[in-house]
Structures are given as structure tokens and as C-alpha cells.
XYZ file of N, CA and C in Angstrom:
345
model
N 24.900 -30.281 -139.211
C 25.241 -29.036 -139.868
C 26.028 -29.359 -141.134
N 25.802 -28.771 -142.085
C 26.610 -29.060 -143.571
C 27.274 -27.769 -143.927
N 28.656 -27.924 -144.030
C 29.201 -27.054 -144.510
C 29.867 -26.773 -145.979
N 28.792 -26.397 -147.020
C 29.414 -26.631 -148.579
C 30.624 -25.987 -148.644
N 31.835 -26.973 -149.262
C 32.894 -26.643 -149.581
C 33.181 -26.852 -151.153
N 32.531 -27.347 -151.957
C 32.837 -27.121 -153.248
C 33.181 -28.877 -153.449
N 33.583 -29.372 -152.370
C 33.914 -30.768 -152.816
C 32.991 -32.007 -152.463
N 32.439 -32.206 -153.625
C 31.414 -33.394 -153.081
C 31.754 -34.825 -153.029
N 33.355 -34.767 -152.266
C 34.114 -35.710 -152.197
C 33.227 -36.043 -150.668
N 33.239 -35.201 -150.094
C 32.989 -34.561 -148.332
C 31.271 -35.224 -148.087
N 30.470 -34.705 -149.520
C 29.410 -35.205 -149.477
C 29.202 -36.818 -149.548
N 29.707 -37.174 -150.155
C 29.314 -39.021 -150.471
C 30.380 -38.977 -149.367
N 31.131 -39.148 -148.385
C 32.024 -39.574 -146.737
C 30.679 -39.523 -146.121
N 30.506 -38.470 -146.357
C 29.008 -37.737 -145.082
C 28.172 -38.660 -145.083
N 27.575 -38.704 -146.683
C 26.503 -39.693 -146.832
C 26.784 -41.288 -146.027
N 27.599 -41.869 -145.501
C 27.745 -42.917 -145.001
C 27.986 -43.302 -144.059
N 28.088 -41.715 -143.000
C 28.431 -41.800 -141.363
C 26.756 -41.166 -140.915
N 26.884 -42.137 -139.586
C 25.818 -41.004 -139.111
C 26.632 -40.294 -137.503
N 25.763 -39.546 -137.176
C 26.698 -38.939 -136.091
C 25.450 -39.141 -134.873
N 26.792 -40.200 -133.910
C 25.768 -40.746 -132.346
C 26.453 -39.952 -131.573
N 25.652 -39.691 -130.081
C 25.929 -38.994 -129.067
C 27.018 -39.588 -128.502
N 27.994 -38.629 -127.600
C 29.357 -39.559 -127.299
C 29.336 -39.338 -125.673
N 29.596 -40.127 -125.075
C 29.718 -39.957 -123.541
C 29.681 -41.123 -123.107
N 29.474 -41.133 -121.438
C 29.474 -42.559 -120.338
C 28.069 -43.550 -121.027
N 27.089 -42.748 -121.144
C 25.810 -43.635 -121.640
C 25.643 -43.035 -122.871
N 24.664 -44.249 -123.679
C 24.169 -43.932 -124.913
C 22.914 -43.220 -124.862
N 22.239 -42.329 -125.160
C 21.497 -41.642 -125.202
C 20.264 -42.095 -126.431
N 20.671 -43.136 -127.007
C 19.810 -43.827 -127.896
C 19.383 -43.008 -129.403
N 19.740 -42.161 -129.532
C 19.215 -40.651 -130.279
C 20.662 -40.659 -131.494
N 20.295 -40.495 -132.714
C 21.221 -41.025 -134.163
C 20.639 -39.489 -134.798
N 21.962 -38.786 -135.099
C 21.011 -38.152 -136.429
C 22.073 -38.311 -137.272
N 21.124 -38.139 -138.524
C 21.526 -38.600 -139.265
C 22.064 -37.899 -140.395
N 23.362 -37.572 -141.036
C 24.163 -36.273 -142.056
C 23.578 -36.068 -143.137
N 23.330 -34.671 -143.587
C 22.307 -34.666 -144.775
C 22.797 -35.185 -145.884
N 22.289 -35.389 -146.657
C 22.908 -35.796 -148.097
C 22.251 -34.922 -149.375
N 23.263 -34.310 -149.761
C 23.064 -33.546 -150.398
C 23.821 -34.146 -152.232
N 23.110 -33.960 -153.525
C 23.856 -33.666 -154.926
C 23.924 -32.658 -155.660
N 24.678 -32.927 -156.404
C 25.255 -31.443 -156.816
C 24.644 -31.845 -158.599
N 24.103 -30.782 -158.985
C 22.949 -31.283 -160.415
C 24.349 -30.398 -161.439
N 24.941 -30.657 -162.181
C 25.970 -29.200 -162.648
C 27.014 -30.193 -163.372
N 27.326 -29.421 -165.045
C 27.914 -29.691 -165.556
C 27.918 -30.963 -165.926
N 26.300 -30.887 -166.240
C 25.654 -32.365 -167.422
C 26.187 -34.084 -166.006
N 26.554 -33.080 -164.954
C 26.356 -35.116 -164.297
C 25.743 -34.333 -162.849
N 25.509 -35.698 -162.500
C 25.261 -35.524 -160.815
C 26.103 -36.047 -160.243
N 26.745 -35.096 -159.183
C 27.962 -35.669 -158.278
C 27.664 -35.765 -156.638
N 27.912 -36.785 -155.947
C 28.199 -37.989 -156.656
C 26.954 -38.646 -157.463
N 27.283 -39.317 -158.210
C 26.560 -39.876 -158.518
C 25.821 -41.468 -158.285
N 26.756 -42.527 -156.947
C 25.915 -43.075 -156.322
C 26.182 -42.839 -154.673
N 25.010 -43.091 -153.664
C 24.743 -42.919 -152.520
C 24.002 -43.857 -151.778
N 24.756 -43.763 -150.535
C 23.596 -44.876 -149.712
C 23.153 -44.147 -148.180
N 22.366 -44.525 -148.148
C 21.490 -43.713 -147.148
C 20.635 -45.054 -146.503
N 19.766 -44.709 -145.121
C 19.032 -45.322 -145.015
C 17.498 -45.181 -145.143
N 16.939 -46.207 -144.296
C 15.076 -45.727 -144.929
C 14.851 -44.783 -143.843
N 14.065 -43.566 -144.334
C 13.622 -42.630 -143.626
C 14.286 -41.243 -143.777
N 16.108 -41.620 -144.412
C 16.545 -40.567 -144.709
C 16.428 -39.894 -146.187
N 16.175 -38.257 -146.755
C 16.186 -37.163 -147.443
C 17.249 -37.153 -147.917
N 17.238 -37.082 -149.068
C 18.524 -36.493 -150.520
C 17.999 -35.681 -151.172
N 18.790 -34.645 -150.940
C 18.234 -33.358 -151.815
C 19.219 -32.783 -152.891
N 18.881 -32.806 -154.276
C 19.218 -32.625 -154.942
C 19.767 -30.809 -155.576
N 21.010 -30.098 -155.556
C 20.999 -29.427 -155.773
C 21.191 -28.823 -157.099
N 20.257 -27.759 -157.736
C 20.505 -27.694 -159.405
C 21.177 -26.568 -159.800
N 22.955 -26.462 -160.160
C 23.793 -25.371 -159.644
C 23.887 -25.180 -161.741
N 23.553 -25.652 -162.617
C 23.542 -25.043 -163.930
C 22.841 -24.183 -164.380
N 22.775 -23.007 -164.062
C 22.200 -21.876 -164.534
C 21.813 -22.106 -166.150
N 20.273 -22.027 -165.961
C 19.542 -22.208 -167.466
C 19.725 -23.227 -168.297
N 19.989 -24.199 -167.691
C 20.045 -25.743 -168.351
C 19.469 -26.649 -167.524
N 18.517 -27.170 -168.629
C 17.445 -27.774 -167.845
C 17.884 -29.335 -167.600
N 17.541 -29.689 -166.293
C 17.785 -30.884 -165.510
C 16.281 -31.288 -164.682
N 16.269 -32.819 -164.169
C 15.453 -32.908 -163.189
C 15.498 -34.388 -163.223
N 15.575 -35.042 -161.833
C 15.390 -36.069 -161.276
C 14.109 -37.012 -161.367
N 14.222 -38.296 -162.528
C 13.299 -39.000 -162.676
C 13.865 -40.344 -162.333
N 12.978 -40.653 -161.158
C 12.961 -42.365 -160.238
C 12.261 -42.811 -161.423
N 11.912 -43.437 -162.780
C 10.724 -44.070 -163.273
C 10.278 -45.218 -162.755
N 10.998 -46.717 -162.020
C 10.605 -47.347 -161.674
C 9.510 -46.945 -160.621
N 9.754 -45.868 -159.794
C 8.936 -45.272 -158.751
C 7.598 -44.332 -158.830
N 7.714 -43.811 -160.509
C 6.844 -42.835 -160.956
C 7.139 -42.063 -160.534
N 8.320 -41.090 -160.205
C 8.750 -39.658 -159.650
C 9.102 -39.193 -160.168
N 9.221 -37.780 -160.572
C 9.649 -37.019 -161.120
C 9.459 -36.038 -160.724
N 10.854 -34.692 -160.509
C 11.535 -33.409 -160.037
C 10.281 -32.772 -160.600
N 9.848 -31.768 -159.916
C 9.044 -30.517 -160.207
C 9.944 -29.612 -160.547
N 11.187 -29.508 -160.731
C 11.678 -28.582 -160.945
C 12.667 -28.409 -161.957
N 12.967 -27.303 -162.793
C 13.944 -27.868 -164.089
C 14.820 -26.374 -164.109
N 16.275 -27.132 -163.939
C 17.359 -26.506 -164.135
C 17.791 -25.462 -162.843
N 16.796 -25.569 -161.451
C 17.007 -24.432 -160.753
C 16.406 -24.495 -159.631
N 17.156 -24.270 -158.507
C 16.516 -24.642 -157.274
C 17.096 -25.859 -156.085
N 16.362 -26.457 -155.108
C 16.260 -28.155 -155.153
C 15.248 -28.834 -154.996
N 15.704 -30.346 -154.772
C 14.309 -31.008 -154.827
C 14.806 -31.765 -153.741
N 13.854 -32.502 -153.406
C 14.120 -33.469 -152.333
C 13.422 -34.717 -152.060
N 13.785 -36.540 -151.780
C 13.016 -37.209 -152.075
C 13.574 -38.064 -151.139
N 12.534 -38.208 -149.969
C 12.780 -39.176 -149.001
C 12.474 -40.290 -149.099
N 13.399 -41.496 -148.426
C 13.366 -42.569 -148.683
C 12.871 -43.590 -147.818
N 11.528 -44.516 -148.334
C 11.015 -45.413 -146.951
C 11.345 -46.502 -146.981
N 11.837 -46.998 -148.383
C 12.244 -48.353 -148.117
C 13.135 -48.938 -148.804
N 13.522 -50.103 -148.487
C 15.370 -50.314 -148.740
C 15.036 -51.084 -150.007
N 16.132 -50.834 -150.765
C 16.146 -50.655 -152.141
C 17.530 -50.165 -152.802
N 17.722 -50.373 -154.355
C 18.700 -49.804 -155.055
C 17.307 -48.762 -156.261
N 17.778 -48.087 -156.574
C 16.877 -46.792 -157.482
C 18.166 -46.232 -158.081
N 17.585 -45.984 -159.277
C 18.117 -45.586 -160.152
C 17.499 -44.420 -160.693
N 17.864 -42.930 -161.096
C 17.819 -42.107 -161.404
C 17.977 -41.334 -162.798
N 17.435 -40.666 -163.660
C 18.114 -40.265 -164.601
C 17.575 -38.610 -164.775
N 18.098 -38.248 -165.859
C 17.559 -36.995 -166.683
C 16.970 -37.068 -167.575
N 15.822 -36.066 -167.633
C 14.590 -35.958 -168.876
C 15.808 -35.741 -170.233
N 16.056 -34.650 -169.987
C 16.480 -33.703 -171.192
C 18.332 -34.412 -171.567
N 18.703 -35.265 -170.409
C 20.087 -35.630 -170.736
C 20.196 -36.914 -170.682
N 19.732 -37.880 -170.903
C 19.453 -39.179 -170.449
C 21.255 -40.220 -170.246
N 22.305 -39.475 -170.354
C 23.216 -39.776 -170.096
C 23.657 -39.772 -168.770
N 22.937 -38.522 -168.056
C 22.899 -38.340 -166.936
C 22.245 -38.979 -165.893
N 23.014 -40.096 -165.139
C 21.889 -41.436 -164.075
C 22.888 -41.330 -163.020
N 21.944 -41.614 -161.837
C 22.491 -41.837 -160.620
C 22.120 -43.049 -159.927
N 22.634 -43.497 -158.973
C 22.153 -44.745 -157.874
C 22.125 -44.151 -156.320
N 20.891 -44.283 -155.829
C 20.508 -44.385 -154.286
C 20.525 -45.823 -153.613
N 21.156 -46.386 -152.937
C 21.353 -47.583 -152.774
C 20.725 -47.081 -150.724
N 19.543 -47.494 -150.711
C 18.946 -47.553 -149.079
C 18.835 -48.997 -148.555
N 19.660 -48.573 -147.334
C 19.596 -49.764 -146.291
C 18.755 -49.928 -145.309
N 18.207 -50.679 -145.009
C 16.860 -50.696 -143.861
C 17.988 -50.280 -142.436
């Protein structure tokens, strides 16, 4: 469950725990905390993350009428979406990726996935 609080201090903690079942036995069963960015005010926050393979980062685009969107180029990806909405881009294999903006190219992020 994610509860937005405004601080995406909370988000990159999150991004690096996962949450296991607690009791006498292990139940074998991991899920795993969403990871969510925040697209707003010309950066992405945070702006690096680590996740593992298999897990979703979804990008949220909170600048009303300023256009943004998430381009992997080493990967050939690029956001369908500009300035509004989210996107989302799951990850299969372990790797560092690097991120930027069409329209802001100042604007880059790092996904750092662990197998």
C-alpha cells in the first residue's frame, strides 16, 4: 500500500525495502514496495533508484502543462506521454539505465536493478 505524503524522501526508503511475511515460518512469498517518481519542477525526484528485476517504476507527471517524458535511449524507450498522467516501465534485467528528458535534457535520472 503507498501512502503519498508529499515527501519523496519516503519514496527512495521504500524503494529499497521489500516487505516479507513475519511469523514462526517463512511463507516464501516477498512483495515487493512500489516505486513511484515524482516528474515536477524541471527534475525527477528522486532522481536515482534501485529496484530489482521484475520490479515497476512508475513515473508520476505532477507539472501541469509542461511538457516532460521519460527517455531510456540506450534501451530505445520512450514515455508516451508528455507533461501529464503516468507511465510505467518494468524492469527484467539487472543493469544501471539512465534516463533523461526530451524537452529538458538537464533533467536525468538513474535506475540502478539488481538481479
Amino acid at each position: 500500500m503507498s501512502v503519498r505524503t508529499g515527501l519523496t524522501t519516503l519514496i527512495a526508503v521504500a524503494a529499497v525495502f521489500t516487505l516479507t511475511s513475519c511469523g514462526g515460518e517463512s511463507q516464501g512469498s516477498t512483495e515487493q514496495a512500489p516505486v513511484e517518481i515524482s516528474v515536477k519542477n524541471l527534475a525527477y525526484a528522486p532522481n536515482s533508484v534501485t529496484v530489482h528485476t521484475g520490479q515497476t517504476v512508475t513515473w508520476i507527471f505532477e507539472d501541469q502543462g509542461m511538457p516532460h517524458d521519460v527517455v531510456f535511449a540506450e534501451l530505445g524507450i520512450k514515455s508516451d506521454l508528455q507533461g501529464s498522467g503516468t507511465y510505467s516501465q518494468t524492469f527484467d534485467k539487472a543493469g544501471t539505465f539512465t534516463y533523461t528528458c526530451t524537452p529538458h535534457p538537464n533533467m536525468t535520472g538513474t535506475i540502478i536493478v539488481e538481479g
